[in-house]
């Protein structure tokens, strides 16, 4: 790169960072940090809100799962006690009667309590109309007999009532090894859903209890129509299961994006001892709608403030600094052209420029005075250079200048030019005899005489 091109680039760079650009930069330094700090506070608030919502959803999932577990624990206690009563009374041949007489079945979450005999048919039930139904092929019956322990089924449509239900089963063989009967209790899913009333607490919160296959077992009353349906997005259950395996615990939280692109914050908790899970989710756009709107507003305000600052600094610099400087520059240029009558103070200037304008005016007055003095001095010099000071007549230079003028005039007008030469006789003798002062006086009188006749 040559020195000249480097100098041009440097000049362009200096022009770019002129006084207006510096004013704009200063304004941005003052304003932008404040707006960015506000945006940062809103971003931090959003992060805290997301963390708080995640904690709330996690606690909600665990508490709701615990509430469902209490129901299942109560049902488990009922079927176990019924199995003990039935086993003891069966030795006297009164198992069914004693069980029905000794058990209160007004528990709202139990629809009915039944005994399935060795052949798989209902031998005894608190609901007489279902006695004789064959349920021996049901998985929960087979599994209870196989494990000799409490079993809770997944969601099933009741073969007897055609209503969606959960079945709790407990084999009497767990009490008396000689017995092959199984005590079953039908759980009312609507009652389980009643426990979810007001569990959301936030707009857009979804709370559902699902079984191991992803079928909804319970939901808040406003969405009871979902009971018995599969989760809308089955991949959610897969994500929950995978997270559960990775965490090696029965509760946790995940961020999930559904098939339609909807981002959700999801918390889950397993109902201990079962395959059922309480899943609580919320649409992140709904959860963070207000704070996101505030952040967008803050960014828009930042853009508006920056734009207003740029325009304000630009126009303020133009009106308060650039325009006065331009006016004073124009005045200085007029001074350079000799227009000393121009006055900088006549322009409309900010108060800070008034002293400088007055200084310009004072300088103009002084320059004008010096110009007049110089003109007078030049006139005097011209006279001195053209006239003889003693005689008052033109000296040799004056004579030469006038001769050239008349000569050119004669040439142009094609006229004749006459030259008359006058000699002062015996002047040297006079000057030597009477002295130089008298000689000068003599020359002066001769000049006056010639002036009167020339």
XYZ file of C-alpha atoms in Angstrom:
454
model
C 0.000 0.000 0.000
C 1.410 3.406 -1.003
C 1.758 6.302 1.407
C -0.788 8.309 -0.606
C -3.449 5.583 -0.472
C -2.763 5.057 3.218
C -3.219 8.766 3.771
C -6.533 8.722 1.863
C -7.765 5.781 3.918
C -6.752 7.570 7.100
C -8.660 10.665 5.997
C -11.747 8.596 5.243
C -11.464 6.941 8.640
C -11.208 10.316 10.342
C -14.227 11.544 8.397
C -16.154 8.471 9.461
C -15.416 9.181 13.106
C -16.344 12.836 12.929
C -17.932 14.819 15.705
C -21.455 13.608 14.890
C -20.316 9.987 14.976
C -18.682 10.641 18.329
C -21.868 12.187 19.661
C -23.834 9.162 18.462
C -21.305 6.818 20.074
C -21.486 8.748 23.341
C -25.286 8.629 23.330
C -25.229 4.885 22.657
C -22.739 4.349 25.476
C -25.140 6.121 27.823
C -28.385 4.491 26.663
C -27.637 0.999 25.367
C -26.214 -0.452 28.629
C -29.395 0.529 30.475
C -31.622 -1.145 27.912
C -29.400 -4.227 27.728
C -29.511 -4.465 31.508
C -33.300 -4.460 31.356
C -33.256 -7.212 28.738
C -30.817 -9.187 30.899
C -33.113 -8.857 33.897
C -36.042 -10.101 31.831
C -33.983 -13.030 30.525
C -32.968 -13.892 34.095
C -36.594 -13.600 35.143
C -37.577 -16.009 32.378
C -34.912 -18.491 33.506
C -36.094 -18.231 37.102
C -39.701 -18.606 35.997
C -38.844 -21.721 33.996
C -36.968 -23.194 36.956
C -39.799 -22.327 39.334
C -42.372 -23.814 36.964
C -40.287 -26.987 36.601
C -40.082 -27.331 40.383
C -43.809 -26.697 40.756
C -44.653 -29.236 38.072
C -42.333 -31.799 39.657
C -43.883 -31.296 43.087
C -47.360 -31.421 41.573
C -46.575 -34.702 39.819
C -45.160 -36.269 42.987
C -47.960 -35.068 45.258
C -50.646 -36.175 42.814
C -48.952 -39.547 42.376
C -48.842 -39.903 46.158
C -52.566 -39.132 46.336
C -53.295 -41.810 43.736
C -51.019 -44.166 45.616
C -53.094 -43.632 48.741
C -56.197 -44.792 46.876
C -54.401 -47.845 45.530
C -52.960 -48.566 48.966
C -56.462 -48.381 50.414
C -57.755 -50.750 47.734
C -54.807 -53.053 48.403
C -55.627 -53.101 52.101
C -59.284 -53.836 51.340
C -58.585 -56.795 49.019
C -55.983 -58.233 51.399
C -58.305 -58.020 54.392
C -61.082 -59.513 52.283
C -58.780 -62.374 51.316
C -58.001 -63.070 54.991
C -61.694 -62.950 55.936
C -62.697 -65.161 53.028
C -59.934 -67.697 53.744
C -60.892 -67.918 57.420
C -64.643 -68.139 56.814
C -64.280 -70.644 53.981
C -63.179 -73.270 56.450
C -66.678 -73.078 57.901
C -68.331 -72.904 54.466
C -69.443 -69.323 55.019
C -66.669 -67.464 53.169
C -68.850 -65.373 50.868
C -71.501 -64.510 53.447
C -69.007 -63.519 56.124
C -66.961 -61.460 53.674
C -70.016 -59.561 52.423
C -71.348 -59.029 55.915
C -68.066 -57.884 57.440
C -66.939 -55.533 54.652
C -68.139 -52.013 54.085
C -68.305 -51.379 50.396
C -69.346 -47.763 50.551
C -65.816 -46.660 49.696
C -66.391 -44.231 46.781
C -63.409 -45.412 44.753
C -64.404 -49.118 44.807
C -67.279 -50.071 42.529
C -67.554 -53.652 43.707
C -65.623 -56.427 45.410
C -65.760 -59.990 44.059
C -64.322 -63.469 44.580
C -63.203 -65.433 41.513
C -63.300 -69.156 42.160
C -60.848 -71.802 40.945
C -62.844 -72.218 37.720
C -62.421 -68.511 36.888
C -66.031 -67.525 37.517
C -67.262 -64.957 40.025
C -68.528 -67.005 42.997
C -69.235 -64.097 45.313
C -69.624 -60.334 44.877
C -70.958 -57.286 46.621
C -72.857 -56.728 43.378
C -75.101 -59.765 43.040
C -75.851 -59.195 39.349
C -72.321 -60.050 38.250
C -72.072 -63.427 40.003
C -71.304 -66.169 37.490
C -69.324 -64.065 35.005
C -66.221 -65.850 33.755
C -63.045 -63.750 34.259
C -60.553 -66.595 34.458
C -58.758 -65.544 31.273
C -58.006 -62.028 32.461
C -54.299 -61.188 32.758
C -54.636 -59.752 36.250
C -56.228 -62.996 37.485
C -53.542 -65.165 35.924
C -50.756 -62.901 37.161
C -52.119 -62.769 40.718
C -52.214 -66.568 40.852
C -48.717 -66.752 39.396
C -47.077 -64.178 41.675
C -49.163 -64.865 44.807
C -49.155 -61.115 45.407
C -51.140 -57.942 44.838
C -51.621 -57.040 41.151
C -53.019 -53.878 39.571
C -54.171 -54.102 35.961
C -53.719 -51.520 33.238
C -56.755 -49.733 31.867
C -59.420 -52.161 30.663
C -63.049 -51.814 29.581
C -65.047 -53.819 32.082
C -66.471 -56.992 30.557
C -69.345 -56.747 33.000
C -70.273 -53.054 33.008
C -68.502 -51.941 29.792
C -67.101 -49.012 31.809
C -63.394 -48.097 31.804
C -61.814 -49.367 34.981
C -58.768 -50.638 36.848
C -58.872 -53.987 38.601
C -56.950 -54.746 41.783
C -56.429 -58.456 42.397
C -55.083 -60.404 45.380
C -54.884 -64.229 45.509
C -56.330 -65.980 48.541
C -53.419 -68.414 48.118
C -51.176 -65.730 49.600
C -53.110 -66.323 52.856
C -54.044 -69.975 52.515
C -51.953 -71.996 50.119
C -54.782 -74.429 49.552
C -57.068 -71.747 48.139
C -57.040 -70.834 44.401
C -59.616 -68.070 44.631
C -58.734 -64.458 43.796
C -60.206 -61.340 45.388
C -60.728 -58.515 42.893
C -61.869 -54.917 43.321
C -63.041 -52.651 40.503
C -61.626 -49.118 40.957
C -63.754 -46.157 39.879
C -61.578 -44.012 37.577
C -63.916 -41.043 37.961
C -63.151 -40.959 41.661
C -59.431 -41.001 40.900
C -60.031 -38.068 38.584
C -61.693 -36.164 41.428
C -58.305 -36.052 43.135
C -56.996 -33.979 40.235
C -59.445 -31.119 40.776
C -57.553 -27.803 41.040
C -54.242 -29.610 40.710
C -53.149 -27.521 37.744
C -52.905 -24.145 39.394
C -51.475 -22.652 36.191
C -53.050 -21.826 32.873
C -52.283 -24.462 30.274
C -51.236 -27.195 32.738
C -52.204 -30.745 31.761
C -52.416 -33.398 34.516
C -53.126 -37.018 33.583
C -52.621 -40.443 35.114
C -51.591 -43.034 32.507
C -51.016 -46.755 32.701
C -48.026 -48.639 31.337
C -49.523 -48.705 27.843
C -50.084 -44.936 27.731
C -53.849 -45.064 28.285
C -55.246 -42.179 30.317
C -56.679 -43.459 33.611
C -57.567 -40.166 35.266
C -57.721 -36.506 34.330
C -59.278 -33.337 35.763
C -63.099 -33.087 35.516
C -62.932 -30.614 32.626
C -61.229 -33.254 30.461
C -62.974 -36.420 31.642
C -63.601 -37.337 28.010
C -59.906 -38.237 27.718
C -60.210 -41.183 30.107
C -59.657 -44.409 28.227
C -57.909 -42.713 25.314
C -54.262 -43.066 24.410
C -51.896 -40.169 24.902
C -52.061 -37.847 21.926
C -48.319 -38.188 21.413
C -47.169 -41.697 22.332
C -43.522 -40.641 22.048
C -44.048 -38.701 25.289
C -44.409 -41.952 27.221
C -41.265 -43.289 25.550
C -39.340 -40.145 26.511
C -40.612 -40.382 30.101
C -39.656 -44.061 30.319
C -36.169 -43.381 28.940
C -35.671 -40.498 31.364
C -36.841 -42.696 34.218
C -34.264 -45.331 33.266
C -31.463 -42.773 32.941
C -32.260 -41.156 36.294
C -32.811 -44.530 37.979
C -35.716 -43.090 39.962
C -39.474 -42.906 39.651
C -39.808 -39.148 39.117
C -38.143 -36.441 37.045
C -38.571 -33.703 34.440
C -37.916 -33.418 30.717
C -38.315 -30.897 27.914
C -40.414 -32.434 25.187
C -41.305 -31.325 21.676
C -44.441 -32.911 20.286
C -44.912 -34.052 16.706
C -46.645 -30.773 15.836
C -43.664 -28.741 17.115
C -45.187 -27.739 20.444
C -42.557 -27.442 23.177
C -43.601 -28.638 26.617
C -42.107 -28.792 30.080
C -43.008 -32.229 31.467
C -42.717 -33.654 34.978
C -43.600 -37.230 35.866
C -43.857 -39.470 38.906
C -44.628 -43.178 39.039
C -47.345 -44.427 41.352
C -45.182 -46.656 43.525
C -45.717 -50.357 43.038
C -47.590 -49.963 39.740
C -46.911 -49.166 36.108
C -49.073 -46.066 36.314
C -47.438 -42.648 36.031
C -48.671 -39.191 36.833
C -47.640 -36.886 33.971
C -47.893 -33.120 34.376
C -47.066 -30.936 31.381
C -47.400 -27.328 30.320
C -46.965 -25.619 26.995
C -43.823 -23.499 27.330
C -45.219 -20.816 25.046
C -48.224 -20.459 27.371
C -46.135 -20.667 30.516
C -43.643 -18.066 29.296
C -46.090 -16.060 27.198
C -46.069 -12.963 29.413
C -42.323 -12.878 29.993
C -41.599 -13.561 26.303
C -43.947 -10.731 25.386
C -42.107 -8.442 27.816
C -38.758 -9.478 26.336
C -39.970 -8.832 22.797
C -41.277 -5.460 23.925
C -37.918 -4.722 25.553
C -36.063 -5.575 22.345
C -38.427 -3.373 20.336
C -37.953 -0.570 22.861
C -34.189 -1.062 22.622
C -34.341 -0.747 18.840
C -36.560 2.346 19.084
C -34.342 3.958 21.727
C -31.192 3.229 19.730
C -32.774 4.633 16.566
C -34.067 7.693 18.415
C -30.643 8.153 20.010
C -28.915 7.926 16.642
C -31.290 10.418 15.032
C -31.270 12.713 18.062
C -27.487 12.725 18.328
C -27.161 13.255 14.580
C -29.573 16.191 14.405
C -28.332 17.663 17.680
C -24.773 17.514 16.391
C -25.896 19.055 13.105
C -27.805 21.932 14.714
C -25.699 22.639 17.791
C -22.193 22.022 16.445
C -21.892 21.374 12.715
C -24.161 24.228 11.566
C -22.452 26.877 13.789
C -19.034 25.632 12.673
C -20.134 25.781 9.040
C -21.421 29.342 9.529
C -18.146 30.429 11.112
C -16.188 28.677 8.356
C -18.184 30.604 5.737
C -17.451 33.834 7.600
C -13.738 33.015 7.703
C -13.804 32.305 3.953
C -15.437 35.707 3.362
C -12.669 37.283 5.419
C -10.207 35.515 3.137
C -11.928 37.087 0.115
C -11.572 40.513 1.692
C -15.188 40.893 2.827
C -14.314 42.298 6.233
C -17.829 43.648 6.681
C -19.086 40.099 7.318
C -19.921 39.371 10.960
C -20.043 35.917 12.558
C -22.175 37.152 15.464
C -25.033 37.944 13.082
C -25.679 34.200 12.638
C -27.974 32.346 15.047
C -25.412 30.538 17.182
C -25.547 28.582 20.441
C -24.383 30.580 23.421
C -21.150 28.588 23.649
C -20.077 29.880 20.212
C -20.778 33.568 20.938
C -17.265 34.316 22.370
C -15.657 32.696 19.334
C -17.937 34.668 16.985
C -17.031 37.907 18.774
C -13.368 37.037 18.445
C -13.931 36.536 14.700
C -15.649 39.938 14.465
C -12.817 41.631 16.366
C -10.316 39.979 14.048
C -12.319 41.209 11.031
C -12.297 44.785 12.357
C -8.570 44.673 12.986
C -7.902 43.179 9.543
C -10.050 45.892 7.937
C -8.159 48.631 9.796
C -4.833 47.120 8.807
C -6.028 46.890 5.209
C -6.837 50.605 5.185
C -3.508 51.485 6.769
C -1.718 49.298 4.253
C -3.550 50.966 1.355
C -2.603 54.407 2.655
C 0.978 53.310 3.109
C 1.033 51.920 -0.409
C -0.330 55.214 -1.724
C 2.402 57.080 0.100
C 5.011 54.712 -1.246
C 3.639 55.182 -4.738
C 3.927 58.961 -4.380
C 7.403 58.674 -2.944
C 8.440 56.342 -5.741
C 7.040 58.624 -8.483
C 7.829 62.215 -7.299
C 10.947 64.113 -6.438
C 10.555 65.281 -2.850
C 12.576 68.450 -3.351
C 10.991 69.863 -6.483
C 7.603 68.187 -6.219
C 7.933 67.123 -9.844
C 7.971 63.591 -11.245
C 11.278 61.872 -10.740
C 13.006 59.631 -13.232
C 10.759 56.620 -12.439
C 7.662 58.797 -12.679
C 8.922 60.280 -15.919
C 9.672 56.840 -17.335
C 6.228 55.516 -16.370
C 4.421 58.535 -17.839
C 6.541 58.401 -20.998
C 5.648 54.734 -21.519
C 1.982 55.531 -21.015
C 1.983 58.452 -23.454
C 4.025 56.476 -25.958
C 1.517 53.596 -25.949
C -1.329 56.080 -26.147
C 0.217 57.734 -29.190
C 0.699 54.380 -30.861
C -2.896 53.408 -30.264
C -4.305 56.734 -31.418
C -1.781 57.101 -34.269
C -0.873 60.576 -33.029
C 2.362 62.402 -32.455
C 4.185 62.703 -29.200
C 6.193 65.826 -28.267
C 8.892 65.917 -25.615
C 10.125 69.219 -24.116
C 13.335 69.222 -22.085
C 14.115 72.175 -19.765
C 17.571 72.746 -18.298
C 18.254 74.869 -15.192
C 21.365 76.879 -16.045
C 24.168 77.346 -13.534
C 22.380 75.295 -10.814
C 25.545 73.468 -9.774
C 27.399 76.759 -9.266
C 24.433 78.118 -7.286
C 24.229 74.996 -5.146
C 27.974 75.042 -4.455
C 27.976 78.749 -3.633
C 24.913 78.944 -1.341
C 24.763 75.370 -0.078
C 22.396 72.457 -0.422
C 19.448 73.916 1.556
C 19.335 76.934 -0.738
C 19.786 74.645 -3.721
C 16.799 72.543 -2.589
C 14.741 75.692 -2.100
C 15.686 76.833 -5.579
C 14.619 73.521 -7.084
C 11.336 73.723 -5.180
C 10.557 77.166 -6.620
C 11.494 75.983 -10.091
C 9.124 73.038 -9.667
C 6.299 75.328 -8.571
C 6.873 77.539 -11.584
C 6.825 74.601 -13.954
C 3.687 73.197 -12.286
C 1.812 76.406 -12.960
C 2.557 76.338 -16.675
C 2.535 72.572 -17.365
